[in-house]
XYZ file of N, CA and C in Angstrom:
621
model
N 95.066 147.094 87.112
C 95.894 146.790 88.319
C 94.954 146.381 89.289
N 93.756 146.864 89.516
C 92.859 146.383 90.528
C 92.468 144.939 90.392
N 92.271 144.502 89.173
C 92.039 143.110 88.966
C 93.263 142.224 89.212
N 94.418 142.675 88.857
C 95.669 142.017 89.249
C 95.821 141.785 90.719
N 95.613 142.872 91.436
C 95.727 142.874 92.928
C 94.750 141.869 93.488
N 93.397 141.832 93.040
C 92.490 141.047 93.554
C 92.686 139.485 93.197
N 93.228 139.260 91.987
C 93.426 137.975 91.506
C 94.849 137.360 91.863
N 95.852 138.209 91.870
C 97.186 137.606 91.928
C 97.967 138.186 93.188
N 97.432 139.197 93.771
C 98.025 139.840 94.986
C 98.782 141.139 94.678
N 98.854 142.041 95.777
C 99.480 143.281 95.497
C 100.911 143.290 95.259
N 101.520 142.118 95.765
C 103.024 142.038 95.524
C 103.481 141.838 94.008
N 102.410 141.620 93.139
C 102.833 141.649 91.687
C 102.905 142.980 91.143
N 102.652 144.030 91.874
C 102.751 145.404 91.324
C 104.150 145.790 91.339
N 104.651 146.688 90.427
C 105.834 147.357 90.504
C 105.908 148.563 91.476
N 106.919 149.092 91.886
C 106.871 150.118 92.867
C 106.059 151.383 92.413
N 106.205 151.696 91.151
C 105.462 152.858 90.460
C 103.986 152.574 90.575
N 103.601 151.240 90.186
C 102.225 150.878 90.208
C 101.629 150.936 91.629
N 102.469 150.519 92.587
C 101.914 150.591 94.041
C 101.607 151.972 94.410
N 102.519 152.864 94.075
C 102.386 154.402 94.300
C 101.144 154.975 93.562
N 101.145 154.401 92.280
C 100.051 154.990 91.411
C 98.746 154.642 92.031
N 98.545 153.466 92.474
C 97.256 153.050 93.066
C 96.973 153.779 94.331
N 97.940 153.928 95.180
C 97.724 154.679 96.416
C 97.266 156.193 96.134
N 97.992 156.842 95.251
C 97.604 158.123 94.794
C 96.316 158.204 94.190
N 95.945 157.173 93.458
C 94.578 157.148 92.757
C 93.382 157.586 93.589
N 93.587 157.137 94.923
C 92.407 157.347 95.773
C 92.464 158.669 96.512
N 93.542 159.406 96.298
C 93.657 160.751 96.940
C 93.808 161.946 96.017
N 94.139 161.494 94.687
C 94.366 162.619 93.691
C 93.201 162.432 92.587
N 92.069 163.076 92.733
C 90.904 162.908 91.904
C 91.149 163.377 90.479
N 90.554 162.726 89.503
C 90.523 163.224 88.115
C 91.907 163.527 87.517
N 92.770 162.559 87.791
C 94.145 162.847 87.303
C 94.875 161.503 87.058
N 95.587 161.358 86.017
C 96.319 160.030 85.747
C 97.610 160.157 86.673
N 97.588 159.162 87.597
C 98.684 159.232 88.675
C 99.959 158.540 88.355
N 99.924 157.948 87.146
C 101.180 157.183 86.793
C 102.442 158.087 86.656
N 102.251 159.274 85.846
C 103.389 160.084 85.749
C 103.792 160.775 87.095
N 102.799 161.028 87.954
C 103.118 161.535 89.224
C 103.922 160.567 90.164
N 103.452 159.277 89.992
C 104.159 158.298 90.765
C 105.493 158.056 90.294
N 105.771 158.097 89.090
C 107.210 157.972 88.559
C 107.934 159.099 88.850
N 107.443 160.387 88.923
C 108.180 161.568 89.217
C 108.568 161.519 90.668
N 107.709 160.945 91.614
C 108.031 160.840 92.896
C 109.138 159.822 93.205
N 109.163 158.869 92.521
C 110.108 157.861 92.660
C 111.503 158.261 92.119
N 111.491 159.074 91.038
C 112.763 159.695 90.421
C 113.244 160.782 91.393
N 112.393 161.539 92.018
C 112.892 162.583 92.970
C 113.340 161.973 94.312
N 112.825 161.061 94.844
C 113.152 160.550 96.186
C 113.918 159.078 96.079
N 114.055 158.575 94.869
C 115.033 157.394 94.703
C 114.355 156.090 94.978
N 113.183 155.903 95.647
C 112.699 154.602 95.939
C 111.326 154.836 96.555
N 110.621 153.745 96.663
C 109.203 153.741 97.292
C 109.514 154.126 98.790
N 110.502 153.547 99.433
C 110.714 153.906 100.733
C 111.122 155.426 100.946
N 111.896 155.898 99.968
C 112.233 157.311 99.993
C 111.000 158.274 99.829
N 110.012 157.825 99.059
C 108.765 158.612 99.010
C 108.052 158.568 100.365
N 107.950 157.533 100.969
C 107.195 157.339 102.197
C 107.862 158.160 103.287
N 109.315 158.257 103.183
C 110.061 158.828 104.288
C 110.139 160.361 103.911
N 109.798 160.882 102.717
C 109.863 162.381 102.488
C 109.002 163.141 103.387
N 109.569 164.459 103.592
C 108.768 165.245 104.505
C 107.509 165.825 103.764
N 106.542 166.207 104.617
C 105.374 166.804 104.007
C 105.672 167.923 103.117
N 106.579 168.747 103.473
C 106.891 170.060 102.765
C 107.412 169.624 101.316
N 108.268 168.421 101.273
C 108.855 168.188 99.982
C 107.691 167.567 99.225
N 106.965 166.742 99.832
C 105.828 166.098 98.984
C 104.829 167.287 98.403
N 104.501 168.166 99.228
C 103.575 169.314 98.739
C 104.250 170.091 97.607
N 105.644 170.092 97.760
C 106.365 170.860 96.597
C 106.341 170.091 95.333
N 106.056 168.776 95.364
C 105.867 168.062 94.164
C 104.420 168.064 93.537
N 103.697 168.863 94.191
C 102.375 169.143 93.629
C 101.255 168.270 94.156
N 101.577 167.479 95.260
C 100.591 166.625 95.895
C 99.682 167.525 96.790
N 98.445 167.098 96.924
C 97.570 167.709 97.837
C 97.775 167.280 99.278
N 97.231 167.923 100.189
C 97.384 167.600 101.609
C 96.856 166.172 101.986
N 95.716 165.819 101.266
C 95.161 164.490 101.397
C 95.993 163.421 100.999
N 96.665 163.632 99.929
C 97.662 162.589 99.310
C 98.858 162.423 100.302
N 99.313 163.586 100.778
C 100.543 163.642 101.690
C 100.144 162.740 102.938
N 98.893 163.136 103.455
C 98.535 162.314 104.662
C 98.492 160.853 104.426
N 97.937 160.459 103.237
C 97.886 158.961 102.915
C 99.303 158.381 102.916
N 100.352 159.133 102.312
C 101.587 158.474 102.187
C 102.329 158.382 103.508
N 101.784 158.947 104.655
C 102.443 158.998 105.877
C 101.992 157.526 106.641
N 100.976 156.866 106.093
C 100.502 155.775 106.884
C 101.258 154.441 106.601
N 101.622 154.191 105.360
C 102.242 152.829 105.006
C 103.428 152.431 105.937
N 104.387 153.411 106.328
C 105.525 153.081 107.042
C 105.112 152.729 108.441
N 104.047 153.402 108.993
C 103.675 153.179 110.273
C 102.969 151.838 110.409
N 102.060 151.463 109.450
C 101.623 150.107 109.431
C 102.494 149.020 109.197
N 103.543 149.256 108.365
C 104.518 148.313 108.220
C 105.235 147.981 109.461
N 105.687 149.071 110.206
C 106.460 148.920 111.572
C 105.718 148.215 112.539
N 104.325 148.430 112.628
C 103.524 147.889 113.615
C 103.279 146.406 113.275
N 103.031 146.087 112.024
C 102.950 144.667 111.612
C 104.250 143.976 111.982
N 105.307 144.520 111.702
C 106.577 143.820 111.832
C 106.757 143.567 113.311
N 106.325 144.500 114.133
C 106.520 144.357 115.678
C 105.533 143.261 116.125
N 104.353 143.168 115.539
C 103.472 142.146 115.930
C 103.965 140.779 115.545
N 104.599 140.728 114.343
C 105.165 139.457 113.866
C 106.324 138.992 114.750
N 107.162 139.948 115.143
C 108.277 139.574 116.100
C 107.748 139.017 117.350
N 106.572 139.654 117.866
C 106.046 139.031 119.123
C 105.523 137.520 118.916
N 104.831 137.425 117.802
C 104.235 136.185 117.528
C 105.202 135.063 117.046
N 106.192 135.572 116.389
C 107.239 134.621 115.770
C 108.606 135.133 116.061
N 109.060 135.047 117.419
C 110.386 135.634 117.723
C 111.503 134.886 116.838
N 112.540 135.683 116.596
C 113.678 135.306 115.789
C 114.663 134.594 116.761
N 115.088 133.370 116.517
C 116.049 132.724 117.285
C 117.331 132.591 116.635
N 118.090 133.516 116.310
C 119.217 133.502 115.451
C 120.487 133.356 116.145
N 120.563 133.369 117.532
C 121.799 133.166 118.162
C 121.431 132.681 119.571
N 122.590 132.275 120.256
C 122.414 131.617 121.525
C 121.700 132.547 122.638
N 121.972 133.736 122.510
C 121.359 134.693 123.541
C 119.860 134.857 123.338
N 119.540 134.946 122.002
C 118.100 135.061 121.617
C 117.301 133.736 122.046
N 117.995 132.628 121.903
C 117.399 131.408 122.232
C 117.191 131.198 123.706
N 118.298 131.598 124.438
C 118.192 131.422 125.850
C 117.006 132.411 126.482
N 116.971 133.541 125.866
C 115.927 134.532 126.272
C 114.517 133.958 126.005
N 114.346 133.429 124.947
C 113.117 132.660 124.683
C 112.746 131.594 125.645
N 113.804 130.665 125.808
C 113.584 129.492 126.707
C 113.316 129.863 128.099
N 113.932 131.010 128.574
C 113.729 131.418 130.029
C 112.246 131.736 130.332
N 111.476 132.144 129.245
C 110.042 132.236 129.527
C 109.311 131.012 129.075
N 109.585 130.389 127.921
C 108.711 129.455 127.479
C 108.950 128.068 128.234
N 109.850 127.981 128.731
C 110.214 126.625 129.503
C 109.771 126.649 130.887
N 109.303 127.779 131.450
C 108.949 127.889 132.805
C 107.745 126.980 133.156
N 106.844 126.907 132.233
C 105.581 126.043 132.617
C 105.788 124.722 131.944
N 106.908 124.497 131.354
C 107.030 123.197 130.581
C 107.041 121.846 131.517
N 106.585 120.849 131.097
C 106.503 119.536 131.800
C 108.009 119.195 131.881
N 108.500 118.844 133.124
C 109.794 118.257 133.339
C 109.975 117.025 132.541
N 111.231 116.793 131.952
C 111.679 115.585 131.199
C 110.878 115.550 129.761
N 109.955 116.497 129.599
C 109.326 116.464 128.144
C 110.288 117.158 127.145
N 110.438 116.455 125.946
C 111.172 116.935 124.924
C 110.365 117.835 124.040
N 110.878 119.000 123.733
C 110.108 119.823 122.735
C 110.860 120.156 121.516
N 110.236 120.490 120.463
C 110.925 120.821 119.327
C 110.443 122.295 118.710
N 111.480 123.048 118.448
C 111.174 124.416 117.951
C 111.367 124.353 116.475
N 110.243 124.624 115.578
C 110.402 124.569 114.220
C 110.558 126.057 113.687
N 111.632 126.170 112.893
C 111.957 127.520 112.470
C 111.950 127.672 110.971
N 111.665 128.961 110.416
C 111.806 129.076 109.012
C 113.049 129.554 108.555
N 113.259 129.994 107.346
C 114.482 130.262 106.825
C 115.213 131.566 107.305
N 114.507 132.357 108.154
C 114.974 133.549 108.823
C 115.080 133.153 110.305
N 115.098 131.999 110.668
C 115.170 131.542 112.021
C 114.062 132.087 112.958
N 112.908 132.392 112.389
C 111.710 132.705 113.130
C 111.058 131.606 113.620
N 110.468 131.655 114.724
C 109.697 130.492 115.387
C 108.383 130.158 114.692
N 108.224 129.081 114.204
C 106.916 128.654 113.463
C 106.026 127.924 114.561
N 106.678 127.088 115.314
C 105.928 126.275 116.270
C 106.817 125.775 117.471
N 106.287 125.508 118.612
C 106.964 125.010 119.726
C 106.098 123.909 120.184
N 106.433 122.684 120.013
C 105.617 121.592 120.219
C 106.353 120.426 120.869
N 105.616 119.652 121.766
C 106.249 118.437 122.386
C 106.371 117.259 121.438
N 107.340 116.494 121.781
C 107.573 115.237 121.064
C 107.502 114.096 122.086
N 106.638 113.125 121.774
C 106.385 112.225 122.816
C 107.140 110.821 122.612
N 107.623 110.602 121.359
C 108.305 109.267 121.089
C 109.623 109.605 120.410
N 110.719 109.267 121.132
C 112.002 109.373 120.446
C 112.153 108.188 119.372
N 111.298 107.183 119.406
C 111.605 106.078 118.540
C 111.134 106.315 117.158
N 110.315 107.343 117.002
C 109.760 107.551 115.575
C 109.894 108.986 115.288
N 110.660 109.343 114.233
C 110.926 110.711 113.821
C 109.936 111.154 112.690
N 109.242 110.126 112.080
C 108.382 110.470 110.957
C 107.356 111.561 111.253
N 106.668 111.565 112.311
C 105.740 112.732 112.710
C 106.461 114.047 112.843
N 107.705 114.048 113.235
C 108.392 115.310 113.466
C 108.626 116.045 112.080
N 109.054 115.096 111.089
C 109.287 115.631 109.701
C 108.064 115.876 108.977
N 107.052 115.114 109.172
C 105.769 115.451 108.580
C 105.348 116.955 109.065
N 105.455 117.074 110.427
C 104.988 118.455 110.929
C 105.961 119.520 110.347
N 107.225 119.277 110.258
C 108.174 120.238 109.764
C 107.876 120.708 108.326
N 107.640 119.664 107.376
C 107.148 119.864 106.122
C 105.716 120.705 105.903
N 104.923 120.345 106.882
C 103.650 121.075 106.807
C 103.800 122.548 107.248
N 104.838 122.868 108.087
C 105.057 124.193 108.567
C 105.987 124.929 107.617
N 106.510 124.190 106.675
C 107.586 124.764 105.710
C 108.843 125.193 106.566
N 109.061 124.441 107.522
C 110.184 124.661 108.495
C 111.488 124.245 107.776
N 112.598 124.884 108.068
C 113.900 124.643 107.438
C 114.854 124.182 108.463
N 114.567 124.461 109.645
C 115.402 124.294 110.900
C 114.788 123.895 112.100
N 115.427 123.088 112.967
C 114.947 122.621 114.137
C 115.713 122.929 115.366
N 115.232 123.007 116.540
C 115.930 122.950 117.776
C 115.312 122.273 118.850
N 115.965 121.307 119.438
C 115.376 120.540 120.381
C 115.638 121.117 121.827
N 114.660 120.908 122.709
C 114.746 121.426 124.012
C 114.160 120.386 125.035
N 114.793 120.067 126.148
C 114.342 119.382 127.262
C 114.634 119.999 128.580
N 113.444 120.206 129.242
C 113.711 120.561 130.701
C 113.796 119.394 131.596
N 114.834 119.426 132.331
C 115.236 118.181 133.167
C 115.276 118.589 134.708
N 114.932 117.557 135.455
C 115.198 117.712 136.979
C 116.294 116.774 137.293
N 116.699 115.829 136.463
C 117.746 114.902 136.614
C 119.064 115.567 136.443
N 120.143 114.836 136.680
C 121.498 115.337 136.291
C 121.664 115.446 134.920
N 122.454 116.439 134.483
C 122.793 116.689 132.975
C 123.340 115.485 132.480
N 124.250 114.656 133.221
C 124.807 113.453 132.628
C 123.815 112.489 132.241
N 122.828 112.269 133.061
C 121.740 111.352 132.821
C 120.852 111.678 131.786
N 120.682 112.960 131.534
C 119.744 113.477 130.528
C 120.544 113.478 129.174
N 121.745 113.728 129.179
C 122.536 113.986 127.932
C 122.706 112.679 127.217
N 122.872 111.575 127.811
C 123.130 110.376 127.130
C 121.992 109.993 126.096
N 120.712 109.860 126.454
C 119.801 109.554 125.365
C 119.514 110.618 124.439
N 119.774 111.913 124.868
C 119.509 113.037 123.939
C 120.585 113.043 122.839
N 121.810 112.623 123.314
C 122.922 112.612 122.278
C 122.565 111.716 121.167
N 121.998 110.557 121.444
C 121.735 109.521 120.409
C 120.641 110.075 119.388
N 119.628 110.550 120.099
C 118.499 111.207 119.309
C 118.804 112.285 118.522
N 119.809 113.204 118.992
C 120.122 114.337 118.355
C 120.969 113.987 117.116
N 121.785 113.003 117.181
C 122.553 112.514 116.057
C 121.688 112.020 115.023
N 120.770 111.217 115.451
C 119.733 110.558 114.301
C 118.874 111.682 113.723
N 118.335 112.607 114.505
C 117.528 113.708 114.058
C 118.341 114.546 113.188
N 119.580 114.903 113.470
C 120.442 115.695 112.631
C 120.694 115.033 111.222
N 120.919 113.792 111.241
C 121.257 113.035 110.107
C 119.972 112.984 109.082
N 118.810 112.710 109.683
C 117.561 112.623 108.855
C 117.056 114.050 108.428
N 117.310 115.164 109.224
C 116.968 116.409 108.876
C 117.844 116.820 107.617
N 119.097 116.421 107.599
C 120.009 116.664 106.556
C 119.511 116.115 105.181
N 119.013 114.899 105.237
C 118.529 114.293 104.144
C 117.296 114.904 103.548
N 116.492 115.724 104.230
C 115.485 116.519 103.857
C 115.690 117.947 103.615
N 117.053 118.352 103.590
C 117.523 119.701 103.450
C 117.097 120.636 104.501
N 117.008 119.984 105.654
C 116.783 120.769 106.971
C 117.985 120.679 107.685
N 118.049 121.507 108.861
C 119.194 121.453 109.713
C 118.680 121.382 111.221
N 119.337 120.620 111.959
C 119.099 120.738 113.441
C 120.160 121.671 113.996
N 119.633 122.737 114.367
C 120.598 123.736 114.927
C 121.216 123.332 116.223
N 120.432 122.755 117.117
C 120.954 122.438 118.373
C 119.978 121.616 119.183
N 120.431 120.899 120.347
C 119.574 120.433 121.265
C 120.041 120.879 122.692
N 119.100 121.433 123.297
C 119.419 122.234 124.517
C 118.796 121.541 125.776
N 119.542 121.451 126.852
C 119.054 120.969 128.090
C 118.801 122.043 129.009
N 117.534 122.246 129.599
C 117.234 123.434 130.383
C 117.036 122.866 131.810
N 117.575 123.540 132.845
C 117.420 123.221 134.239
C 117.191 124.429 135.037
N 116.335 124.431 135.947
C 116.218 125.575 137.021
C 117.431 125.998 137.657
N 118.321 124.916 137.920
C 119.522 125.212 138.721
C 120.705 125.607 137.982
N 120.768 125.356 136.626
C 121.995 125.650 135.956
C 121.569 126.412 134.543
N 122.650 126.930 134.062
C 122.425 127.562 132.695
C 122.152 126.560 131.736
N 121.371 126.924 130.657
C 121.179 125.901 129.487
C 122.457 125.355 128.960
N 122.374 124.064 128.669
C 123.571 123.279 128.100
C 123.231 122.948 126.627
N 124.218 123.428 125.663
C 123.993 123.173 124.310
C 124.782 121.856 123.954
N 124.159 120.902 123.431
C 124.779 119.677 122.941
C 125.740 119.997 121.803
N 125.344 120.971 120.925
C 125.986 121.288 119.747
C 127.357 121.946 120.291
N 127.326 122.884 121.223
C 128.470 123.530 121.717
C 129.468 122.563 122.318
N 128.862 121.453 122.991
C 129.673 120.512 123.566
C 130.263 119.527 122.648
N 129.934 119.571 121.372
C 130.457 118.702 120.360
C 129.730 117.204 120.494
N 128.512 117.174 120.937
C 127.944 115.830 121.252
C 127.205 115.332 120.113
N 126.984 116.027 119.062
C 126.341 115.493 117.884
C 126.823 116.343 116.621
């Protein structure tokens, strides 16, 4: 199993093997496979084992050192997930998107168009400027490099919404069509202004 983890990754291990390896380092001179399987049977799942009380784990024959070890994976997982959410916020709805834009677009250059690249869980992979509406090839090369499956366009404007909407409408339609051909989706194109609430071209039916 050690060789498999080192060469193929820990994700290749079954639940009982994962638990078996964890216990190996805290239960000396004992085959930990039967113990791992007994714990999974008793508590129903790997998550159930990690959530079990210290008292219940001790009752299964584990020593204090093993019990302490089993208390750390859930804490590490939670903290990693929190760090991931901070680095890659999830933009799954209008409120989440507006919350992100309220901070991210504060220092954005006026009239600059930006693209948000998202993964299959609508987590932000990158937020980058687009300098040329005439050429979409760099956009999709970047999307493929990031393994993005969805896009959101954003433009901060000082001009009237009407003046800004016209060119964006044409670009959004083109971008949406070309994204579809690559099995991607353009979720929205949003106009942001300091004086008004964000305007969604998708909600207005403009592409």
